[in-house]
Coordinates of C-alpha atoms in Angstrom, one line a residue:
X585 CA -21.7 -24.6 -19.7
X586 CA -24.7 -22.7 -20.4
X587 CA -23.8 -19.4 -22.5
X588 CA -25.9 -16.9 -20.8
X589 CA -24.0 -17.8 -17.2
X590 CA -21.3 -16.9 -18.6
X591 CA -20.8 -12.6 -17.5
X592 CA -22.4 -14.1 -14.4
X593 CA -20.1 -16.3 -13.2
X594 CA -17.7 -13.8 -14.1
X595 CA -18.9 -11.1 -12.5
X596 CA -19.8 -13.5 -9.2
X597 CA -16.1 -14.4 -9.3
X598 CA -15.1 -10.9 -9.1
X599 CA -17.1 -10.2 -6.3
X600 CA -16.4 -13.1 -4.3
X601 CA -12.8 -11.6 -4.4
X602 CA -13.8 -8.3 -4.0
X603 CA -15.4 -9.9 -1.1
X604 CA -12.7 -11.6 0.5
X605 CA -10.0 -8.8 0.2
X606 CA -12.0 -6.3 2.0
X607 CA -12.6 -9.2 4.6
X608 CA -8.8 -10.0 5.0
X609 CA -8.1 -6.5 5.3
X610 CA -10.6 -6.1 8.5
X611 CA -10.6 -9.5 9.8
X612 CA -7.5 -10.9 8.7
X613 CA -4.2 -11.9 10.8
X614 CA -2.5 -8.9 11.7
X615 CA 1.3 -8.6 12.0
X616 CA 2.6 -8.4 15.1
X617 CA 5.2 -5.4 15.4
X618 CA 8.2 -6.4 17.8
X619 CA 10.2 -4.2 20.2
X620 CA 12.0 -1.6 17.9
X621 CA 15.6 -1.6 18.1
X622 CA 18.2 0.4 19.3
X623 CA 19.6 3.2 17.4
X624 CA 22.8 3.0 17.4
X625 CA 21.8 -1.3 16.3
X626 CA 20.6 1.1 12.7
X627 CA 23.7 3.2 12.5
X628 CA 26.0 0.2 12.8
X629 CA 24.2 -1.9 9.6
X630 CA 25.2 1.8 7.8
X631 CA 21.2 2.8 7.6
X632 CA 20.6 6.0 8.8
X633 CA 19.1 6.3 12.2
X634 CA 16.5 8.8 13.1
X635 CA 15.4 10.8 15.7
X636 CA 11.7 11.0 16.5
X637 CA 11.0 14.4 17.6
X638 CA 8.7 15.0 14.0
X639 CA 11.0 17.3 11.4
X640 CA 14.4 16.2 13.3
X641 CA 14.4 12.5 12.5
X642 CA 17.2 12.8 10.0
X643 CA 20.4 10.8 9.9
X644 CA 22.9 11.1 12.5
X645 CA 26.0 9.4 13.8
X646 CA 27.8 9.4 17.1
X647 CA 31.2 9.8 15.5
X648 CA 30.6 13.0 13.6
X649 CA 32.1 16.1 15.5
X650 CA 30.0 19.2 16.2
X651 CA 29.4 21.4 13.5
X652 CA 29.7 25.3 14.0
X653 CA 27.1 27.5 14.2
X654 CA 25.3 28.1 11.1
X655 CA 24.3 31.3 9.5
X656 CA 20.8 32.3 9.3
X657 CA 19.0 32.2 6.1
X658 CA 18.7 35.1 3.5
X659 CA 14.8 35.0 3.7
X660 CA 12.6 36.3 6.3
X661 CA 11.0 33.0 6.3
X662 CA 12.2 29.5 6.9
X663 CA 9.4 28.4 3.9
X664 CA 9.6 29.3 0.4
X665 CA 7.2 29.0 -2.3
X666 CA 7.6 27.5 -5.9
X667 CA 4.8 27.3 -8.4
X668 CA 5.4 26.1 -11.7
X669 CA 3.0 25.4 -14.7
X670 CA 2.7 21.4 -12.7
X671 CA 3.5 22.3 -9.1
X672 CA 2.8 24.5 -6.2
X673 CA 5.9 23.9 -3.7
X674 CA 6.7 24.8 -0.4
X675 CA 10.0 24.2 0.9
X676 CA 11.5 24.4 4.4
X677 CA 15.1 25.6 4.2
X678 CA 15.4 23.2 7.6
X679 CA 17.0 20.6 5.5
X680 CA 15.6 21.4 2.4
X681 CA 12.6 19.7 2.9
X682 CA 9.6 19.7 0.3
X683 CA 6.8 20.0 2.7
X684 CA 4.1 20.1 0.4
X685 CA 3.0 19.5 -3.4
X686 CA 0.0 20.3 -4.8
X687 CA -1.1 18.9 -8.2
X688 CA -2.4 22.0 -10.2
X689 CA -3.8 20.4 -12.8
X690 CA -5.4 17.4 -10.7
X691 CA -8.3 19.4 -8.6
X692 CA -9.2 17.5 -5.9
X693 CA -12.9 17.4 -6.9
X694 CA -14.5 17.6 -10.4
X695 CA -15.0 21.0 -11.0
X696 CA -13.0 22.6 -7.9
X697 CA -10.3 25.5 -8.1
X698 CA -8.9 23.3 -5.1
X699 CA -5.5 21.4 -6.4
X700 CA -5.1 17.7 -5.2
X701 CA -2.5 18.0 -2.4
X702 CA 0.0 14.9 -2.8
X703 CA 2.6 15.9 -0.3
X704 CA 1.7 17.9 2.8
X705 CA 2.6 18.9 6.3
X706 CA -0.1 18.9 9.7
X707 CA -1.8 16.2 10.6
X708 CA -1.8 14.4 7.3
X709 CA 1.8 14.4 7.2
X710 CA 3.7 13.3 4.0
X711 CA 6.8 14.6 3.0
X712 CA 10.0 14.3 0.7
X713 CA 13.3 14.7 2.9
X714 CA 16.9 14.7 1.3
X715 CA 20.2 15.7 2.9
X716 CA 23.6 14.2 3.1
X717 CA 25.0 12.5 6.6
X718 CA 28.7 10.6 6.7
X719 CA 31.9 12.4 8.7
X720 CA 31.5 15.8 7.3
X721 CA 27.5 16.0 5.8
X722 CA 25.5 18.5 7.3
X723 CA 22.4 16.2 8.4
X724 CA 24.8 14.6 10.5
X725 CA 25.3 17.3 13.0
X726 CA 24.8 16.6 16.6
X727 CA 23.5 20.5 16.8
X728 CA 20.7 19.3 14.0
X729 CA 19.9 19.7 10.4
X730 CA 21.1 22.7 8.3
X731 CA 19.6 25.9 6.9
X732 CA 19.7 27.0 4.0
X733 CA 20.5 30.0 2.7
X734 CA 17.2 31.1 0.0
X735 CA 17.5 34.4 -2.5
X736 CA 13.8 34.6 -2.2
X737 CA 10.9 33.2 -0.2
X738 CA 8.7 32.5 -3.9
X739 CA 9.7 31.1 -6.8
X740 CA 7.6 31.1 -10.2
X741 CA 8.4 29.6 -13.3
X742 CA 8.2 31.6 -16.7
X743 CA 10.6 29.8 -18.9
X744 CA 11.1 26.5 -19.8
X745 CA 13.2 25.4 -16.7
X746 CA 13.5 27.0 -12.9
X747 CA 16.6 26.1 -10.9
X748 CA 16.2 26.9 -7.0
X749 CA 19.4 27.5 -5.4
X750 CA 19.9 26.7 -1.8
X751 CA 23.4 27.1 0.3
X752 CA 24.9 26.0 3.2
X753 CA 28.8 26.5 4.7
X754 CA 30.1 26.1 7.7
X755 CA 33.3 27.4 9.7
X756 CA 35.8 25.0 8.5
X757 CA 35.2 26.3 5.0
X758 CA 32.3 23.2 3.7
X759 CA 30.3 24.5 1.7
X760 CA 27.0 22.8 0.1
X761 CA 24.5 24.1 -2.2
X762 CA 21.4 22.3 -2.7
X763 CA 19.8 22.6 -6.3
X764 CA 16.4 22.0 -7.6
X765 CA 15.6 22.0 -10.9
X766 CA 12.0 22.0 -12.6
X767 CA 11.4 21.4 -16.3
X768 CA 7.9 22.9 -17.7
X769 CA 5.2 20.7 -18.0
X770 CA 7.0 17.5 -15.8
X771 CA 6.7 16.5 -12.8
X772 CA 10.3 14.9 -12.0
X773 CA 12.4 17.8 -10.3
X774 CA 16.3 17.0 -10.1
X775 CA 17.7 17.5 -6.5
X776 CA 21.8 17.9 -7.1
X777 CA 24.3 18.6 -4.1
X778 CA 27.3 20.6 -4.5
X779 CA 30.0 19.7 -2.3
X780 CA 32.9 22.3 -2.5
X781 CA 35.6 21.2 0.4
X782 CA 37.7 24.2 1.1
X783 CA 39.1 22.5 4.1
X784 CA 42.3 21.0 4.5
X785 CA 41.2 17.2 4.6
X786 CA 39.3 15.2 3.0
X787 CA 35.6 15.1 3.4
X788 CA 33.1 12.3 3.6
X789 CA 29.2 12.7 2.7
X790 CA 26.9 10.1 1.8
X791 CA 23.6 11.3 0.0
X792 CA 20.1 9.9 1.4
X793 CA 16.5 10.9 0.1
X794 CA 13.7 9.2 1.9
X795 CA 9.5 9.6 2.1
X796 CA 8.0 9.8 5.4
X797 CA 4.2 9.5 5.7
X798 CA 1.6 9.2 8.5
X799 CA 0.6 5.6 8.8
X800 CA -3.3 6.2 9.8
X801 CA -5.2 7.9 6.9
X802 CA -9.0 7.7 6.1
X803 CA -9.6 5.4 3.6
X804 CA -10.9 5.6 0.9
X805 CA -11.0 2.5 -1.0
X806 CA -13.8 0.0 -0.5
X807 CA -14.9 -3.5 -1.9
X808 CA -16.0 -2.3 -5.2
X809 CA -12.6 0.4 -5.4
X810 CA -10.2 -1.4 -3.7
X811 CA -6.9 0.5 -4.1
X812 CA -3.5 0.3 -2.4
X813 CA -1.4 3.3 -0.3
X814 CA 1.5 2.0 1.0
X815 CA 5.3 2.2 -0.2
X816 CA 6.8 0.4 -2.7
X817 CA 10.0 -0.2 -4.2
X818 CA 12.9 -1.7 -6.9
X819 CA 15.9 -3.5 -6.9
X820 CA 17.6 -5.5 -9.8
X821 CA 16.3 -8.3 -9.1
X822 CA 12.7 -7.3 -8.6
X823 CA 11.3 -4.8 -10.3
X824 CA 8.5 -3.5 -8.6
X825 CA 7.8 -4.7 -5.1
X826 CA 4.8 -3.1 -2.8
X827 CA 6.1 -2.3 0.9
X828 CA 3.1 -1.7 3.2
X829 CA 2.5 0.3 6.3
X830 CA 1.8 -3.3 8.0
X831 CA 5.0 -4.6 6.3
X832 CA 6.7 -1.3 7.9
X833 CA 5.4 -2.0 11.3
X834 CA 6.7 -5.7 11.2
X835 CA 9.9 -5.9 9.9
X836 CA 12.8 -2.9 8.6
X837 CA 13.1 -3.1 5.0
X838 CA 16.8 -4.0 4.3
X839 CA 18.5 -4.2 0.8
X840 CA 21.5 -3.3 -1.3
X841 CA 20.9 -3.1 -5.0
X842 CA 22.2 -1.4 -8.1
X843 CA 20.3 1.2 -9.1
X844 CA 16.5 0.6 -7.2
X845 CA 14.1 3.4 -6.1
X846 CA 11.7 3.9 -3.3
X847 CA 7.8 5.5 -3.4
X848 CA 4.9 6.1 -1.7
X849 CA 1.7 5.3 -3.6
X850 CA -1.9 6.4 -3.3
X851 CA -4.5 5.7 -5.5
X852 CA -3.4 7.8 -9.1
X853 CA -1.1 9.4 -7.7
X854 CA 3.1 8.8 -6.9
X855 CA 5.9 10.4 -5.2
X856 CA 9.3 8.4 -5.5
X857 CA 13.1 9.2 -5.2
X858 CA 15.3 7.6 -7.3
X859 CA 19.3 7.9 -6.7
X860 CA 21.5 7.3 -9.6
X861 CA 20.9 3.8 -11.3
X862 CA 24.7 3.4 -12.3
X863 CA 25.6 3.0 -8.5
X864 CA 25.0 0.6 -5.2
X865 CA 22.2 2.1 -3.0
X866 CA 20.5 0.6 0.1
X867 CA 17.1 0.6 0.3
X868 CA 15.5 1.3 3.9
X869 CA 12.3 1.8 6.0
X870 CA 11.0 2.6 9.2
X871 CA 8.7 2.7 12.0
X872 CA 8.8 5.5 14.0
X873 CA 6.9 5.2 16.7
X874 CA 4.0 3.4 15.1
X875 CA 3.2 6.5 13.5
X876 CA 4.9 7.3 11.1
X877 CA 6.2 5.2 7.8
X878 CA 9.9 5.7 6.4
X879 CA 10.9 4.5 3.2
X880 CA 14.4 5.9 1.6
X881 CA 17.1 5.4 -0.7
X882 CA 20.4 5.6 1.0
X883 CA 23.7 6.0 -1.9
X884 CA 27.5 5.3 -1.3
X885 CA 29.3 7.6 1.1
X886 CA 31.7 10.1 -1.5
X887 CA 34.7 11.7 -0.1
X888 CA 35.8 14.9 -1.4
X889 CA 39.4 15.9 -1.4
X890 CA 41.0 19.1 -0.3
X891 CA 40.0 22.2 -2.9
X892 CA 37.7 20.0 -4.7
X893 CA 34.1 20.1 -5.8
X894 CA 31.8 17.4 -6.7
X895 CA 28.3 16.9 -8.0
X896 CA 25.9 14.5 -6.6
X897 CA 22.0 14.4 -7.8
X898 CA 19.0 12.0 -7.3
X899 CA 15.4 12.4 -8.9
X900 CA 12.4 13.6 -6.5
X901 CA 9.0 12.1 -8.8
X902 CA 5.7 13.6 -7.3
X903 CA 2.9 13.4 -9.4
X904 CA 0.1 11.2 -11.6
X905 CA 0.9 7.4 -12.6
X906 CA 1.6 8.2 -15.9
X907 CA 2.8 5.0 -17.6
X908 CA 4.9 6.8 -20.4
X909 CA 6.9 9.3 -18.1
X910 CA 7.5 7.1 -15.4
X911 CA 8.9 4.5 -17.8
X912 CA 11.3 7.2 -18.6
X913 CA 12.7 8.1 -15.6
X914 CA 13.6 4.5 -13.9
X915 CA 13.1 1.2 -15.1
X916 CA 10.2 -0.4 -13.3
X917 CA 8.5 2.5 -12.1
X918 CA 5.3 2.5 -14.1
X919 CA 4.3 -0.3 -12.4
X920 CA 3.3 1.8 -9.8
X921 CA -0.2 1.6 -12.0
X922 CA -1.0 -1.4 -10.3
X923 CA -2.6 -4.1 -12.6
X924 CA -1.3 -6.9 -10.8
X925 CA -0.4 -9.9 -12.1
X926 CA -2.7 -9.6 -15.2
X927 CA -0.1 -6.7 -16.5
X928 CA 0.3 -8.8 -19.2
X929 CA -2.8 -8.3 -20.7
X930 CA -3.6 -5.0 -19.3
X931 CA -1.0 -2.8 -20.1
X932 CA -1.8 -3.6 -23.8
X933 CA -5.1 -3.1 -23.1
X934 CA -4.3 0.5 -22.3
X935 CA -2.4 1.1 -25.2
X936 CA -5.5 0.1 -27.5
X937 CA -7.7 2.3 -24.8
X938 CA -5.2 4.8 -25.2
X939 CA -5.1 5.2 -29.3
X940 CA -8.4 4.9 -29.6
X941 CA -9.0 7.9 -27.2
X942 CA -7.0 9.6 -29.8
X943 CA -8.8 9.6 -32.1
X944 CA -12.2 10.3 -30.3
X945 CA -11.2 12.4 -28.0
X946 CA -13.6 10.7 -25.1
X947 CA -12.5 8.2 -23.0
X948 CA -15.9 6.9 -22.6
X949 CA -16.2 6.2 -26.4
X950 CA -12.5 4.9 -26.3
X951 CA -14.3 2.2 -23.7
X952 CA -17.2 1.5 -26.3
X953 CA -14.6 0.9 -29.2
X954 CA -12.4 -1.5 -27.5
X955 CA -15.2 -3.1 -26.2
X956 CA -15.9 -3.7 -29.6
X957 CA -12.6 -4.6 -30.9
X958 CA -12.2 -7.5 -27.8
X959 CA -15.9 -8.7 -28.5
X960 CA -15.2 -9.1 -32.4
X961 CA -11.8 -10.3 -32.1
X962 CA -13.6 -13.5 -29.5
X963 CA -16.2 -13.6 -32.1
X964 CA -15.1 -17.0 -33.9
X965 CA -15.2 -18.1 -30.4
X966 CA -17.9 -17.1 -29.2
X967 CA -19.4 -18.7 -32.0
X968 CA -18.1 -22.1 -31.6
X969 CA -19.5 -21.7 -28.0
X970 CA -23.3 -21.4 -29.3
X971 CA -22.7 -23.9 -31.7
X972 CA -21.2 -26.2 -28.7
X973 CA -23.8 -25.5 -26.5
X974 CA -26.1 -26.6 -29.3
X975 CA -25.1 -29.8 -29.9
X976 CA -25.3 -30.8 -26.6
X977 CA -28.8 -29.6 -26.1
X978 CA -29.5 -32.0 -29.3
X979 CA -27.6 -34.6 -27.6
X980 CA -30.2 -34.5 -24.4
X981 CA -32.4 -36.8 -25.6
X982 CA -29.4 -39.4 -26.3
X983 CA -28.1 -38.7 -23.0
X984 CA -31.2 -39.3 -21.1
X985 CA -31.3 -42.6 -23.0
X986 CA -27.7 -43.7 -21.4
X987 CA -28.7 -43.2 -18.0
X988 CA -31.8 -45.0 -18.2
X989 CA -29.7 -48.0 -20.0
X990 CA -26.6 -48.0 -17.6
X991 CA -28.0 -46.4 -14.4
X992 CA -25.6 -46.1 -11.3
X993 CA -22.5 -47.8 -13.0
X994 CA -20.6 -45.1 -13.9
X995 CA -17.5 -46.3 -15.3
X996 CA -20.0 -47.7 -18.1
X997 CA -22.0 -44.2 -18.4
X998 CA -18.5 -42.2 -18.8
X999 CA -17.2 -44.3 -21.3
X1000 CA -20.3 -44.4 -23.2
X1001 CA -20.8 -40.8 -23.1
X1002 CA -17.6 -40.2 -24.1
X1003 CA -18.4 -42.1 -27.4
X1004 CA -21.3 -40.5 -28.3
X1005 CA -19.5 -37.3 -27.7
X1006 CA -16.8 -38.7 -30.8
X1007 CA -19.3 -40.3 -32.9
X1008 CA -21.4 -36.4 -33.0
X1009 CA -18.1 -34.6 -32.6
X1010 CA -19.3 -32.6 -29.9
X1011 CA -16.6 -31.1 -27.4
X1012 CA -18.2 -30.9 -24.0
X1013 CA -15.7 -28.2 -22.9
X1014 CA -16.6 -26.0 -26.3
X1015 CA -18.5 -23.8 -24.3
X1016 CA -15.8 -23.1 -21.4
X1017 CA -13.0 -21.8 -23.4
X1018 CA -14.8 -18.5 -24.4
X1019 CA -15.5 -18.1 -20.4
X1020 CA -11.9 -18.7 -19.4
X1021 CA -10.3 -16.6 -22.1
X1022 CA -13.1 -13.6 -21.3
X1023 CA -12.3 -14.2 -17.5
X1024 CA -8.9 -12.7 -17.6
X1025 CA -9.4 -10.1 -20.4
X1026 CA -13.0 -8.8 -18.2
X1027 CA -10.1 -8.3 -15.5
X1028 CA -7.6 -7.0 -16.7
X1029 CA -9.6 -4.1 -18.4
X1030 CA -11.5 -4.3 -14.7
X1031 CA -7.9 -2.3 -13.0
X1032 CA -7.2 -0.8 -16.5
X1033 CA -9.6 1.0 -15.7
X1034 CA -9.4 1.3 -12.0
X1035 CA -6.1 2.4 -11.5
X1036 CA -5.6 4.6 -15.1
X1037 CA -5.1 7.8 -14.0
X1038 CA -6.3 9.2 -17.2
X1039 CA -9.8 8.0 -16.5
X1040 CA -10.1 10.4 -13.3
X1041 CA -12.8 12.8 -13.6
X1042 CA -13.0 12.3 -17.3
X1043 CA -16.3 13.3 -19.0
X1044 CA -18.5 10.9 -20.9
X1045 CA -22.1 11.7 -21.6
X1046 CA -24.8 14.3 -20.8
X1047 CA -24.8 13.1 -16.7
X1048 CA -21.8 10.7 -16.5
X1049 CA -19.3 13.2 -16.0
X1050 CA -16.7 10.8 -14.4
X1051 CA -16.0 7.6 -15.4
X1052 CA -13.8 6.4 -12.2
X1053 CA -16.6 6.8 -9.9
X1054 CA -20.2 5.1 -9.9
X1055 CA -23.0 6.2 -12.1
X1056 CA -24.9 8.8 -10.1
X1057 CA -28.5 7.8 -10.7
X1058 CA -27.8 4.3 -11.9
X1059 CA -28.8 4.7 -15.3
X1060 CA -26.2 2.4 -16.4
X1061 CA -26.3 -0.3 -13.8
X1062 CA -30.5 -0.9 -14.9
X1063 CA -29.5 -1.2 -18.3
X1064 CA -26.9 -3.5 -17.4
X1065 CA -29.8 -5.6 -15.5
X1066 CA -31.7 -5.6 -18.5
X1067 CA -29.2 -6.7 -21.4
X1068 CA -28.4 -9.5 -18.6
X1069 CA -32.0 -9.8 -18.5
X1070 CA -32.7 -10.0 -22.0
X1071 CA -29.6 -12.1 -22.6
X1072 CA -30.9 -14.9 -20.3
X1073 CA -34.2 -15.1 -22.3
X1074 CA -32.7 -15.3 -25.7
X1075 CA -30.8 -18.7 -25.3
X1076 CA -32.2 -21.6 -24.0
X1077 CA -31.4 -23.5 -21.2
X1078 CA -30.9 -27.6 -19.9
X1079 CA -31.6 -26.4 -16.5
X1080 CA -35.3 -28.3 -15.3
X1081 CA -34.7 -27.6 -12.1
X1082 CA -37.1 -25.6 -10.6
X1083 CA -35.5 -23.8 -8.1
X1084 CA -32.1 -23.0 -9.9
X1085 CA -34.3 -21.9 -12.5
X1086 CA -35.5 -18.9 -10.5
X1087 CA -32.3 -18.3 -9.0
X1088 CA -30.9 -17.5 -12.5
X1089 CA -33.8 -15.5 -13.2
X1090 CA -33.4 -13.2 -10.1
X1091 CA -29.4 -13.1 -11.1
X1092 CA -29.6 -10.5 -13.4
X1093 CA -31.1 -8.2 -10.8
X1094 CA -28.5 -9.3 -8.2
X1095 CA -25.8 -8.5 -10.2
X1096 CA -27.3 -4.9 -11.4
X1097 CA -27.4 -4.1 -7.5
X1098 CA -23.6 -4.5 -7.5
X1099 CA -23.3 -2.7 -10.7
X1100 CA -24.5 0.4 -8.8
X1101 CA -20.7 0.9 -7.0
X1102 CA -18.7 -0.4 -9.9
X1103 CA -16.9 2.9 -11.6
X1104 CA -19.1 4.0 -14.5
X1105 CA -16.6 3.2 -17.2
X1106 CA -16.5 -0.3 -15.9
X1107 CA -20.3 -0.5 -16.3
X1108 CA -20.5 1.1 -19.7
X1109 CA -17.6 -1.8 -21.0
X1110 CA -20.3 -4.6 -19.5
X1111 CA -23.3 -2.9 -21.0
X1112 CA -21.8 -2.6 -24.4
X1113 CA -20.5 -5.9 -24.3
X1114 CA -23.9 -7.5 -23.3
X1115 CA -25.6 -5.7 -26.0
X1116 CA -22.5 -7.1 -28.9
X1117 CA -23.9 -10.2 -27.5
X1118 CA -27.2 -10.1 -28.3
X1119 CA -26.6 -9.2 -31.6
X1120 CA -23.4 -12.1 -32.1
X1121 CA -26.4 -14.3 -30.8
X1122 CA -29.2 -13.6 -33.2
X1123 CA -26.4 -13.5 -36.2
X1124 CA -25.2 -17.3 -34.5
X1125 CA -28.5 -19.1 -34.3
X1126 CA -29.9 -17.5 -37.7
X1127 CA -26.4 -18.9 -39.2
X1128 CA -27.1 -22.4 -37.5
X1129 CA -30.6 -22.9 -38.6
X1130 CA -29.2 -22.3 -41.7
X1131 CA -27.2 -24.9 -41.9
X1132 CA -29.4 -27.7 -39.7
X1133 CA -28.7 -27.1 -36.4
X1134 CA -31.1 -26.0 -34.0
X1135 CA -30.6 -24.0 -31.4
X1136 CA -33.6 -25.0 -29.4

């Protein structure tokens, strides 16, 4: 296989995939959505059920008595603020709702004062709901959801931790208080419930914490940025499983695990709850009225004797994919940075990308570096590749000679080939294993940096002032064409044909028009990596002629 094919057929592979995802996803087979069931079908399998007048779809039962009338909250208004050094927070004492999130560190455009809004309420809604149904919970009241009791409507952080107190109690003497609690500089907030029974039975509460999202969104993935928003989540069994908005439509999600988690992702960004991972929980999703998305995370019911208090807490996660905290807070939950099933080799990848930004300090010449360390480390084969591809230009002439001796019979041709190719100790697939071995590796570091968080709106050089999105004048894409260019002319080819001879002359140019939507970053690893080539080339055939064998 001719050496200077080999980036092409690469890159034509990736964009004949490219190609066919974004197909599937507008032209594919569509699942149909059956008749949704009846509520009280949901309440018996112990999921909750949900109403669907918007904020009020919250678990309820048929057998849980009518609460009393509950006092109004403290604050003059049912939304509080709370801003730490991570997040901006509002929360709607209905429930204890968070209602919206913004990112304050992640604008929402380079260079804006705007924050990237994860969760939010209107028509984009996304939000993070929590409360506790069973016999006696709150959430479970025929007369709806509770409110909370707030000191203050605004909450700012100026230690190192802010805990948010919100209570609840009713006339039989139940009282709740919702906690959360921020840490400075995370994005994980603990969400505890204190249940203090000062009743004369026993009461039963069961904890549930669930995402609910609009299901139509503008998009903004496409063939060259594909990129997944949808739920996902974890069970023992399986670590990390997507759950999409078509997958939510077709058919309820339904499944007991210890520990697990659920989560809603979006392009670099997260939000996931994630119960305590010594129980049982159920996982769960929804369709509610083929608007909305539900996935949630309901734990085991807890009953709560006569004078006594107890303590339950779950984690709400809203923020970046960052590998190294997520890994921290549930097991399987930095695979939410998708690198599908070439994690293998890309979350290694990342480490290397991630040291060697370290020490530079640009994640542009982090790209350069490992560029450099993958193309020296393929070197020696790389160079058995030339030297391949060599012989077998030599052996043309031989060849030729065997076709013209045993013609059409080709039992005779292959097995006479095959000795020719033992008595010059040629491999004919020497040039194929560099292309198969670069294949996966060009991928892997292809979602690497796609989906790396870390690589969003980061700075480069002089105009390339964000290496996730395209080049804006296409600097890098044309000297992409021309490496390929350049690369094509320095080895020979076996191809006499005249007409695939022009097609892989007008190749490089083809592939530099698709270069212009591939992220920047992406683009600069190609460039480099075509121009390491050039020079492994001339340092390959200068070290063959050397030694007798031509590379013409």
């Amino acid at each position: 296989m001719e050496s200077q094919r080999s980036f092409l057929i690469i890159g034509l592979a990736l964009v004949s995939f490219l190609l066919w995802q974004s197909w599937q996803k507008d032209y594919g087979p569509q699942p149909v959505v059956p008749v949704e069931q009846q509520q009280t079908q949901e309440t018996s399998q112990g999921v909750p059920s949900f109403n669907d007048n918007g904020s009020e779809d919250v678990p309820s039962s048929d057998s849980v008595p009518a609460a009393q009338p509950v006092a109004a909250a403290q604050s003059s208004n049912r939304i509080i603020e709370v801003k730490t050094d991570t997040l901006d927070l509002r929360i709607d004492l209905l429930g204890g709702d968070v209602v919206s999130a913004d990112l304050l560190k992640f604008p929402v455009e380079q260079g804006s004062d705007i924050p990237y809004s994860l969760l939010r309420s209107g028509n984009g809604l996304y939000v993070a709901q929590s409360g506790l149904i069973g016999a006696q919970g709150p959430d479970a009241s025929s007369s709806g959801r509770p409110v909370y009791n707030a000191q203050s409507d605004y909450y700012e952080m100026t230690g190192d931790t802010l805990v948010i107190p919100l209570t609840w109690k009713n006339n039989q003497g139940l009282s709740v208080t919702k906690t959360f609690t921020f840490t400075k500089g995370q994005y994980d907030v603990n969400v505890s419930y204190s249940v203090e029974n000062g009743t004369g039975s026993a009461a039963t509460v069961q904890p549930y914490a669930q995402l609910k999202q609009v299901m139509e969104f503008e998009d903004d993935s496409n063939m060259f940025m594909p990129t997944y928003r949808g739920a996902a989540y974890s069970t023992e069994d399986d670590r990390y499983q997507k759950y999409s908005f078509d997958e939510i439509e077709d058919d309820n999600l339904r499944e007991t695990t210890k520990a697990g988690w659920v989560g809603m992702l979006e392009h670099y960004f997260v939000s996931a709850w994630v119960p305590s991972q010594e129980q049982t929980n159920t996982l769960y999703s929804r369709n509610l009225k083929n608007q909305y998305a539900v996935i949630g995370v309901l734990s085991p019911s807890e009953s709560v004797a006569p004078g006594e208090t107890k303590t339950l807490a779950s984690t709400l996660y809203m923020g970046p994919k960052d590998q190294e905290s997520l890994a921290k807070i549930a097991r399987g939950l930095d695979l939410t940075v998708d690198y599908g099933i070439l994690f293998w080799i890309s979350q290694p990848l990342f480490a290397l990308l991630t040291f060697l930004h370290s020490l530079v300090n640009n994640w542009g010449v982090a790209i350069i570096l490992i560029t450099i360390v993958v193309k020296g480390a393929m070197y020696w084969l790389t160079k058995k590749q030339y030297e391949s591809m060599a012989r077998m230009r030599n052996l043309a002439p031989k060849m030729q000679q065997l076709k013209d001796r045993f013609g059409d019979d080709r039992q005779k041709m292959s097995q006479a080939m095959m000795e020719l190719y033992r008595k010059e100790k040629v491999n004919p697939m020497g040039g194929c294993l560099p292309l198969l071995l670069q294949m996966p590796i060009f991928l892997a570091l292809y979602w690497v940096l796609m989906e790396s968080v870390e690589l969003r709106h980061a700075d480069f050089v002089l105009w390339i002032t964000d290496l996730s999105t395209k080049d804006p004048y296409f600097v890098l894409p044309i000297l992409t064409g021309a490496s390929m260019y350049l690369l094509q002319k320095l080895q020979p080819t076996t191809i006499t044909d005249p007409m695939q001879q022009k097609i892989m002359q007008w190749m490089p140019v083809a592939m530099s028009v698709f270069f212009l939507w591939f992220p920047a970053g992406l683009v600069l690893y190609w460039l480099v990596s075509n121009v390491i080539t050039l020079v492994q080339a001339k340092m390959i055939y200068a070290s063959m002629e050397k030694r007798g064998i031509s590379s013409k």
